Coordinates of N, CA and C in Angstrom, one line a residue:
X1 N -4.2 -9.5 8.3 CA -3.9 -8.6 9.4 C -4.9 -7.4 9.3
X2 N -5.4 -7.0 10.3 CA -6.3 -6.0 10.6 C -5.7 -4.6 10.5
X3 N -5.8 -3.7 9.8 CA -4.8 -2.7 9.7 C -6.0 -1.5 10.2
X4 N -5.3 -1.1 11.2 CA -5.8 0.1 12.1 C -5.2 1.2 11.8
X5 N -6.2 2.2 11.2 CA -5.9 3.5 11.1 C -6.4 4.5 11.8
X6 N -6.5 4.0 13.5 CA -7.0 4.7 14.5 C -6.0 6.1 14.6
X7 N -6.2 7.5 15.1 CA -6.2 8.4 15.3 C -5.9 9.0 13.8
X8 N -5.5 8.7 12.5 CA -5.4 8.8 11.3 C -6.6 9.8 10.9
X9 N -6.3 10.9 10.7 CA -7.0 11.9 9.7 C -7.3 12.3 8.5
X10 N -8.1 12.0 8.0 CA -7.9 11.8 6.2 C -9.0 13.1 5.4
X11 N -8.2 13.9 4.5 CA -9.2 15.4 4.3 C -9.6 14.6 2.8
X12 N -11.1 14.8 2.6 CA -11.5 14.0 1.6 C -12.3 15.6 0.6
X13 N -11.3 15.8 -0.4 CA -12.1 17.4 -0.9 C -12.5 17.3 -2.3
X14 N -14.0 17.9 -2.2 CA -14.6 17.2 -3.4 C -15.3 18.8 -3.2
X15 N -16.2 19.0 -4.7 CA -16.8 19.6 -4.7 C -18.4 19.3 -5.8
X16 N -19.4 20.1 -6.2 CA -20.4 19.4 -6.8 C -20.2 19.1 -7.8
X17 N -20.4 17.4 -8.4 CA -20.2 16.7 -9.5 C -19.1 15.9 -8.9
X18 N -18.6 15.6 -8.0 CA -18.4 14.6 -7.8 C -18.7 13.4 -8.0
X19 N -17.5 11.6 -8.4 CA -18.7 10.8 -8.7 C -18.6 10.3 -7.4
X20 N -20.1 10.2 -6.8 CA -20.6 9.6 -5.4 C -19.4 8.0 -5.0
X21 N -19.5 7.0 -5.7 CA -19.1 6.3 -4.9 C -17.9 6.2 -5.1
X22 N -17.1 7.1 -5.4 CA -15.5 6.7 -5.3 C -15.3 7.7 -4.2
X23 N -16.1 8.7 -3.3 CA -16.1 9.2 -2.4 C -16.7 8.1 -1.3
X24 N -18.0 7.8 -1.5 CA -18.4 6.9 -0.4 C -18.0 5.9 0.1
X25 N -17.5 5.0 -0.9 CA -16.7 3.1 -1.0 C -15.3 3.7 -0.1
X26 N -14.8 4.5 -0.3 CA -12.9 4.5 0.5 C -13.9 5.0 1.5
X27 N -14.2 6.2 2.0 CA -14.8 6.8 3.1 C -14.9 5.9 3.9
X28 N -15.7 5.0 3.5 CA -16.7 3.7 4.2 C -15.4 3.2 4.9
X29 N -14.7 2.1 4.2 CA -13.7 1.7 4.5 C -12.8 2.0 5.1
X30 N -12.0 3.4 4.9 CA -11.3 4.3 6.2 C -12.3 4.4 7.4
X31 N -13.1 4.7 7.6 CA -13.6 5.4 8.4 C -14.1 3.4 9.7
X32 N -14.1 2.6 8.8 CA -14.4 1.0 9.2 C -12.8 0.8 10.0
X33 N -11.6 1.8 9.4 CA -10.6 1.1 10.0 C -10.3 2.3 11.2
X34 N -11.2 3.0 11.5 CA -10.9 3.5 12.5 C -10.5 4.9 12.5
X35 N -9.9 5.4 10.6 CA -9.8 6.6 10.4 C -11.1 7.6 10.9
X36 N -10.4 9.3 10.8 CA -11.6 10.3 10.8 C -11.7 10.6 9.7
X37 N -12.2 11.1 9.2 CA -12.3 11.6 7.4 C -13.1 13.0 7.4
X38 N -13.3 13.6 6.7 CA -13.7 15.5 6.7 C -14.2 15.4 5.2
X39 N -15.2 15.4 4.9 CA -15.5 15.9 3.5 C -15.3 17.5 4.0
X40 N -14.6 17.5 2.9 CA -13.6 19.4 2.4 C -14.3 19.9 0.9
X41 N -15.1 20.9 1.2 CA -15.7 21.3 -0.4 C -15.8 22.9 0.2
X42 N -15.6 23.5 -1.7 CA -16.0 25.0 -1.5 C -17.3 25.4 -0.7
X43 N -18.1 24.2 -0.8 CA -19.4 24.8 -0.2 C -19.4 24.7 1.1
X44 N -20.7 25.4 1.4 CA -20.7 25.8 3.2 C -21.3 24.0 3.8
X45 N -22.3 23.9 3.6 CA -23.2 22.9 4.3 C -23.1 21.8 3.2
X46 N -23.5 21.6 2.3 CA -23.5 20.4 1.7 C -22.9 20.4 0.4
X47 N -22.7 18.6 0.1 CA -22.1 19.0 -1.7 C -23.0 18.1 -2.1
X48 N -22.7 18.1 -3.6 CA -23.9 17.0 -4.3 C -22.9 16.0 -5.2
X49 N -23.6 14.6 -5.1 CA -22.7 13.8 -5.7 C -22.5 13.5 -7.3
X50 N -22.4 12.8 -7.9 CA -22.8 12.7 -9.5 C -22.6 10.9 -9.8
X51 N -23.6 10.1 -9.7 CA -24.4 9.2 -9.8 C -24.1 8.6 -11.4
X52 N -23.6 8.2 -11.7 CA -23.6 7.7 -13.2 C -23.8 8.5 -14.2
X53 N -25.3 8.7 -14.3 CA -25.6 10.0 -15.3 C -26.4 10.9 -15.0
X54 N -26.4 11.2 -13.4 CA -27.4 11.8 -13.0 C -26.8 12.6 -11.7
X55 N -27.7 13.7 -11.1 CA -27.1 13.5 -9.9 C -27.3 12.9 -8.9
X56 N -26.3 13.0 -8.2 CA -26.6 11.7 -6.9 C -26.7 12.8 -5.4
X57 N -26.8 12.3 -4.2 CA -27.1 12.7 -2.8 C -26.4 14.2 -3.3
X58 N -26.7 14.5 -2.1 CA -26.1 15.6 -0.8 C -25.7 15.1 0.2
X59 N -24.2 15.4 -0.2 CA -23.4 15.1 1.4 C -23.4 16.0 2.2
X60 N -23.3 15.9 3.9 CA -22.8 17.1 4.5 C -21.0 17.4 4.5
X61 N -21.1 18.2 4.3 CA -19.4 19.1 4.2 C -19.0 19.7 5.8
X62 N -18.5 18.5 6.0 CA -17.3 18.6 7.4 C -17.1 20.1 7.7
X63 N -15.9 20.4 6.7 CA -15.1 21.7 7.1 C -15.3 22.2 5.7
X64 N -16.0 23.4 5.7 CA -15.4 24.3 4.6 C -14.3 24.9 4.3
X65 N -13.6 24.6 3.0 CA -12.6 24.5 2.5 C -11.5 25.5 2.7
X66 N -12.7 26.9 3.1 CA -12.3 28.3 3.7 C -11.6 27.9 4.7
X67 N -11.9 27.1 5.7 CA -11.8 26.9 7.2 C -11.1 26.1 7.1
X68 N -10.5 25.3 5.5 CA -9.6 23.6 6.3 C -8.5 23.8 6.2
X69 N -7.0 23.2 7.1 CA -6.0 23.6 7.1 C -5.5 22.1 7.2
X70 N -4.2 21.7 5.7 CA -3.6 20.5 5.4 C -2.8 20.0 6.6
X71 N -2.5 20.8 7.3 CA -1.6 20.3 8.4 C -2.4 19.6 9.4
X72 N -3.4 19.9 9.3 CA -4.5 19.0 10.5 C -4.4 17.9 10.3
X73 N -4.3 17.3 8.7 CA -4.4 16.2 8.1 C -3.3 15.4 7.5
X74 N -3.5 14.0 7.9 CA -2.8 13.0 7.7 C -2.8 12.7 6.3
X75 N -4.1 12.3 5.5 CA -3.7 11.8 4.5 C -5.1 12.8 3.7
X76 N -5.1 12.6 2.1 CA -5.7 13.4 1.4 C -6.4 12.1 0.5
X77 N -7.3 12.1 0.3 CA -8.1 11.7 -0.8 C -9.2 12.4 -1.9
X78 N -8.9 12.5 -3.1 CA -9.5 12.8 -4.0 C -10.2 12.0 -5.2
X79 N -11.4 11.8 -5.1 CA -12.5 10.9 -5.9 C -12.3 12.0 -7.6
X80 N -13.0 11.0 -8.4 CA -12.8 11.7 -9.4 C -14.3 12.6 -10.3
X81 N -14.6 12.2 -11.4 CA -16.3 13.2 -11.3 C -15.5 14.5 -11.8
X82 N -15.7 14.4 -13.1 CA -15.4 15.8 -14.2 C -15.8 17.0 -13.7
X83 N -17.1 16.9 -13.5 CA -17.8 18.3 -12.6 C -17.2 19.2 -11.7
X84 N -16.7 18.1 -10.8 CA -16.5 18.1 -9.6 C -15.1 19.1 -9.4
X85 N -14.3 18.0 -10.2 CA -12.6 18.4 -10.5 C -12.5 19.6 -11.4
X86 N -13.6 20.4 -12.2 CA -13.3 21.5 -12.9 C -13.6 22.2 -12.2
X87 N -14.6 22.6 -10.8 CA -14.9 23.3 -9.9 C -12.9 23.6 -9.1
X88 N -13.0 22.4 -8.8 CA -11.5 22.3 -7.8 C -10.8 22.9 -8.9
X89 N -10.6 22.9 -9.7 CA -9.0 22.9 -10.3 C -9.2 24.6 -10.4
X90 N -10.0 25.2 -10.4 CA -10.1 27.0 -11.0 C -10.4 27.8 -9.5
X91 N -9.9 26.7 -8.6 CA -10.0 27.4 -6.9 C -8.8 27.3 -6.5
X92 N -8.3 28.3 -6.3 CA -7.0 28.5 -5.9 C -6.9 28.1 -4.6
X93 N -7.6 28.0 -3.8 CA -7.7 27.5 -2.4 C -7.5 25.7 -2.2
X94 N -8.2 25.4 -3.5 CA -8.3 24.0 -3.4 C -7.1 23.3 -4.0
X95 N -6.4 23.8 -4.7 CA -4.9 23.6 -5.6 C -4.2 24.1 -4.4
X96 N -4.0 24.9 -3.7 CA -2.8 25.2 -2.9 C -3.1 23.9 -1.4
X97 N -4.5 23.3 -1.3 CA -4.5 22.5 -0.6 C -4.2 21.4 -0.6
X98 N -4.2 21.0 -2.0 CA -3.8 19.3 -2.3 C -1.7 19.9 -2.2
X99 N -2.0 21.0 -3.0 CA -0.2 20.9 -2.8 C 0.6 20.6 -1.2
X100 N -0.4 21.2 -0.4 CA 0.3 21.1 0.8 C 0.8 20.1 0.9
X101 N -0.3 19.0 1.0 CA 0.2 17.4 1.4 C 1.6 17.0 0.3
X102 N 2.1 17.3 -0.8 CA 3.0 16.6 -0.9 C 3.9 17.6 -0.9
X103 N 4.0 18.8 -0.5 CA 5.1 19.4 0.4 C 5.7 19.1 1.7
X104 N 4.2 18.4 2.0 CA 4.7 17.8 3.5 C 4.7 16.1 3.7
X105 N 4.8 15.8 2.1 CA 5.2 14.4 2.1 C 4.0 13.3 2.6
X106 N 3.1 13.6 2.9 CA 2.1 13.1 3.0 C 1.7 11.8 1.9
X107 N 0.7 10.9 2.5 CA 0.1 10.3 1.2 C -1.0 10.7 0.7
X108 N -1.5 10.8 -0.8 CA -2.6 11.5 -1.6 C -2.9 9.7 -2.4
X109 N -4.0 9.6 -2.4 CA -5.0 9.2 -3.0 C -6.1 9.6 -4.2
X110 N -5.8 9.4 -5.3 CA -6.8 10.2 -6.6 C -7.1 9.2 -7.5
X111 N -8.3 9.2 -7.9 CA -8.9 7.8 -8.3 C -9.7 9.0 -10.2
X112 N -9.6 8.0 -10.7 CA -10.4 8.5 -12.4 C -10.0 10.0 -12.6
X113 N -10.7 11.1 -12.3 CA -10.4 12.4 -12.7 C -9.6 12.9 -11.3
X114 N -10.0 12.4 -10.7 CA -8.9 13.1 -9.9 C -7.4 14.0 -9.9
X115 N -6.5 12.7 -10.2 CA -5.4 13.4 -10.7 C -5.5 14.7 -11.5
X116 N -6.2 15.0 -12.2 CA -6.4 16.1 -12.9 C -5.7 17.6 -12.1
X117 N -6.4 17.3 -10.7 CA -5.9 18.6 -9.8 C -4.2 18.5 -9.7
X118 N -3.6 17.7 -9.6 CA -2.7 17.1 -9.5 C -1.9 18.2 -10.3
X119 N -2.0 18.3 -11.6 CA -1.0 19.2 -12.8 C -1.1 20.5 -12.2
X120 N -2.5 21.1 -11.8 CA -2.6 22.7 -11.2 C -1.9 22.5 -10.2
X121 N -2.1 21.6 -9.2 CA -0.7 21.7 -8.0 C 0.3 21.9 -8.5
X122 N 1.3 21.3 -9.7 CA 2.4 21.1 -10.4 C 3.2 20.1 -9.5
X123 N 2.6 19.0 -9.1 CA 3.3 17.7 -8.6 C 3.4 16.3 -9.2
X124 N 3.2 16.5 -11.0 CA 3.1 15.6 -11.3 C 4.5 15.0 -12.1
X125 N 5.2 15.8 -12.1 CA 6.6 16.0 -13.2 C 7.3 14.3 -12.4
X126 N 7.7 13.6 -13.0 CA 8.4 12.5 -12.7 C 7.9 11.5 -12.5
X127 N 6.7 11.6 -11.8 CA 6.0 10.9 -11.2 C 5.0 9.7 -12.0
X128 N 5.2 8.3 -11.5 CA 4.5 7.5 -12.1 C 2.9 7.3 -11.8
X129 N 1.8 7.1 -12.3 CA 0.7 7.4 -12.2 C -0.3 6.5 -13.1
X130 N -1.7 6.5 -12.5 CA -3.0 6.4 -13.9 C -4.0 6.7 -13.4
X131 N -4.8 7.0 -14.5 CA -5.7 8.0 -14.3 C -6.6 7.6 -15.2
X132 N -8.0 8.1 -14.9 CA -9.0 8.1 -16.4 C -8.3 8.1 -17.6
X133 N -8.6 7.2 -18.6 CA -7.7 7.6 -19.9 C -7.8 9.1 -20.5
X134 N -9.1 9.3 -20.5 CA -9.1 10.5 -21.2 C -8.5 11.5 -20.8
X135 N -7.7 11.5 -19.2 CA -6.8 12.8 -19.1 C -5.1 12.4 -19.1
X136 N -4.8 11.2 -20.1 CA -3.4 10.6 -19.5 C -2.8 11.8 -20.3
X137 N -3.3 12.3 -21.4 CA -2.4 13.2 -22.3 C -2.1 14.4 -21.6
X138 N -3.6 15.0 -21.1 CA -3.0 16.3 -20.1 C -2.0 16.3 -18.7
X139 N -1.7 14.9 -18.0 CA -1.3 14.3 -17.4 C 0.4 14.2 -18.1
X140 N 0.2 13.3 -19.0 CA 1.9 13.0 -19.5 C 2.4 14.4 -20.2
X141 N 1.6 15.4 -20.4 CA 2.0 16.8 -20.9 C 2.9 17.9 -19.5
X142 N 2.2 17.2 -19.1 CA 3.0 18.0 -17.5 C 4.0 17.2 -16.6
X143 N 3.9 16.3 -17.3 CA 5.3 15.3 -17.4 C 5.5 14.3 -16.5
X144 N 4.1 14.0 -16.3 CA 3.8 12.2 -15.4 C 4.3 11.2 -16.4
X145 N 4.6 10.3 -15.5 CA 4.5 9.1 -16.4 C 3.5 7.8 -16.1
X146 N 2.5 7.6 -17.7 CA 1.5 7.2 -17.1 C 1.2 5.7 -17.3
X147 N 0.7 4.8 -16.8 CA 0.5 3.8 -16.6 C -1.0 3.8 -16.8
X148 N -1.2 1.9 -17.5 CA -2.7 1.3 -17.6 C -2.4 0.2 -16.4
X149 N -3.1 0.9 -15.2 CA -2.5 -0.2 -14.2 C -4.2 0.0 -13.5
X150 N -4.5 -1.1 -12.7 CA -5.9 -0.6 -12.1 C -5.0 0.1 -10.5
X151 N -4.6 0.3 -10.4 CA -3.7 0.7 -9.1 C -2.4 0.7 -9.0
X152 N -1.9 2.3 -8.9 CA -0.3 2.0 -8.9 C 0.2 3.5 -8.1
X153 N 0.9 2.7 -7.1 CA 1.8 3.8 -6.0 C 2.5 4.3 -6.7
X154 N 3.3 5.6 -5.8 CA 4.6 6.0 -6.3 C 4.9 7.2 -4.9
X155 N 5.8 6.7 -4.3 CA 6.0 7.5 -3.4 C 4.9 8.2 -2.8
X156 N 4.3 7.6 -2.0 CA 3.0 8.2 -1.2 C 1.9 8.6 -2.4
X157 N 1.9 8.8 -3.7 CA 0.6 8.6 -4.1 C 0.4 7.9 -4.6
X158 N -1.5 6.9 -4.3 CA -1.8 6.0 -4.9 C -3.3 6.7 -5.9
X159 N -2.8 6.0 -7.5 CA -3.9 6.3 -8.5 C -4.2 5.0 -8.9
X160 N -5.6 5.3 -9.2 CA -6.4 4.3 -10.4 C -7.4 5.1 -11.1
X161 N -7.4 3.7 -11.9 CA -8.1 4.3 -13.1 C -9.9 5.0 -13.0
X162 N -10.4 3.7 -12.8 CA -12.2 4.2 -12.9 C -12.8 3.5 -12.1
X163 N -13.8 3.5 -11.4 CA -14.6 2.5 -10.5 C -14.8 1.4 -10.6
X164 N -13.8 0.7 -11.7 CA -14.0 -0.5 -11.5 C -13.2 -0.7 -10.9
X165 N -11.8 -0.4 -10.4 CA -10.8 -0.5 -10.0 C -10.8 0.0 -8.1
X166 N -12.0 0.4 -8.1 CA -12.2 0.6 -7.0 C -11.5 -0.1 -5.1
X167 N -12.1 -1.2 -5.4 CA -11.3 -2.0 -4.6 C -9.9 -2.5 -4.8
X168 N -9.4 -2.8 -5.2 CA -7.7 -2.3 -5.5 C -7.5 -1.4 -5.2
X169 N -7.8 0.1 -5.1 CA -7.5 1.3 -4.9 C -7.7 1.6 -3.6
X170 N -9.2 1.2 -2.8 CA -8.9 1.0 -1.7 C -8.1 0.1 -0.9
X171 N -7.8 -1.0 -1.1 CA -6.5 -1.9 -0.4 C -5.5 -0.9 -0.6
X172 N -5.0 -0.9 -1.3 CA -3.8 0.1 -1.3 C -3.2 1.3 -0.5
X173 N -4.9 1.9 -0.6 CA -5.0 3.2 -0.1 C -5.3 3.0 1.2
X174 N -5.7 2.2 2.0 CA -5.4 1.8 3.0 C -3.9 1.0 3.5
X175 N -3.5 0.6 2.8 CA -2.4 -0.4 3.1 C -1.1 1.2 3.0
X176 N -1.2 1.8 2.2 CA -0.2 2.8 2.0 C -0.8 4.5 3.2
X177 N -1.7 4.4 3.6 CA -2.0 5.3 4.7 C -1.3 4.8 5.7
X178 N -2.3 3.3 6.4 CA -1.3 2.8 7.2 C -0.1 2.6 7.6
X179 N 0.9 2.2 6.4 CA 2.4 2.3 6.5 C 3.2 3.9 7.0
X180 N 2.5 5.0 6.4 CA 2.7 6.2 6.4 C 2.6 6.5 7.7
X181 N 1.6 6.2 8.9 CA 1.4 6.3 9.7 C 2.6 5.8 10.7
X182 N 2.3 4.8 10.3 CA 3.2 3.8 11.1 C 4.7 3.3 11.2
X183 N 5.3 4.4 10.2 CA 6.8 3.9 9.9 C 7.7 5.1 10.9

């Protein structure tokens, strides 16, 4: 079945060091089912991606992160990219943004480092999860519970692990937008 995520708005907030295709591969794919999507970064005009071991593109940046407001948005997605996520996590703008969405019950999507932002929100306590290995300790410290799964929901958020896991993560993340939408 064709799952349409026509009028569906999805705030995609990354900042530089991002890793490129766990932003581009879901993008693609939301945006194939009809979703809008917003790359959201501290920066004004563009961000830069992070490429395996190098860096990767310049994206253009939709809405600056000054200018973006959670309530416009349906669903939240967060790629992962160490760089990227230590930029986010020490921006108070960008932690009170992901919090929105699961104050307002929304679905969040966070793939490898991602989750990380997650703890500075403080929405991880209960919550079943996986993440890059290397942050499950800072993760289960704040009192997730963590899972070696390549993809696993939990009440509107879906995580995985690393880009291998990618496509699993997108089914999901599509399949769990869409229901969200539509229930």
């Amino acid at each position: 079945m064709e799952q349409s995520l026509n009028l569906i708005k999805v705030a995609v907030l990354v900042a530089d060091g991002f890793e490129q295709v766990e932003m581009t591969c879901p993008r693609k794919v939301l945006n194939q089912h009809g979703a809008t999507t917003h790359v959201i970064s501290p920066n004004k005009d563009s961000v830069r991606g992070w490429s395996h071991m190098d860096w990767g593109e310049k994206h253009k940046v939709d809405v600056p992160l000054d200018m973006a407001r959670p309530e416009y948005y349906d669903a939240l997605l967060l790629p992962g990219g160490v760089m990227g996520l230590d930029a986010l996590r020490i921006n108070q703008k960008a932690v009170d943004f992901v919090r929105a969405f699961f104050f307002a019950g929304k679905p969040v999507a966070a793939i490898c480092h991602g989750p990380q932002i997650l703890i500075d929100a403080d929405v991880v306590l209960g919550r079943t999860l996986t993440s890059y290995s290397a942050i499950r300790h800072d993760l289960e410290n704040a009192g997730a519970i963590w899972v070696d799964q390549e993809v696993v929901t939990n009440n509107g958020l879906i995580t995985s692990r690393t880009t291998d896991d990618l496509s699993a993560f997108v089914d999901m993340m599509v399949k769990e937008f869409n229901m969200e939408f539509h229930h």
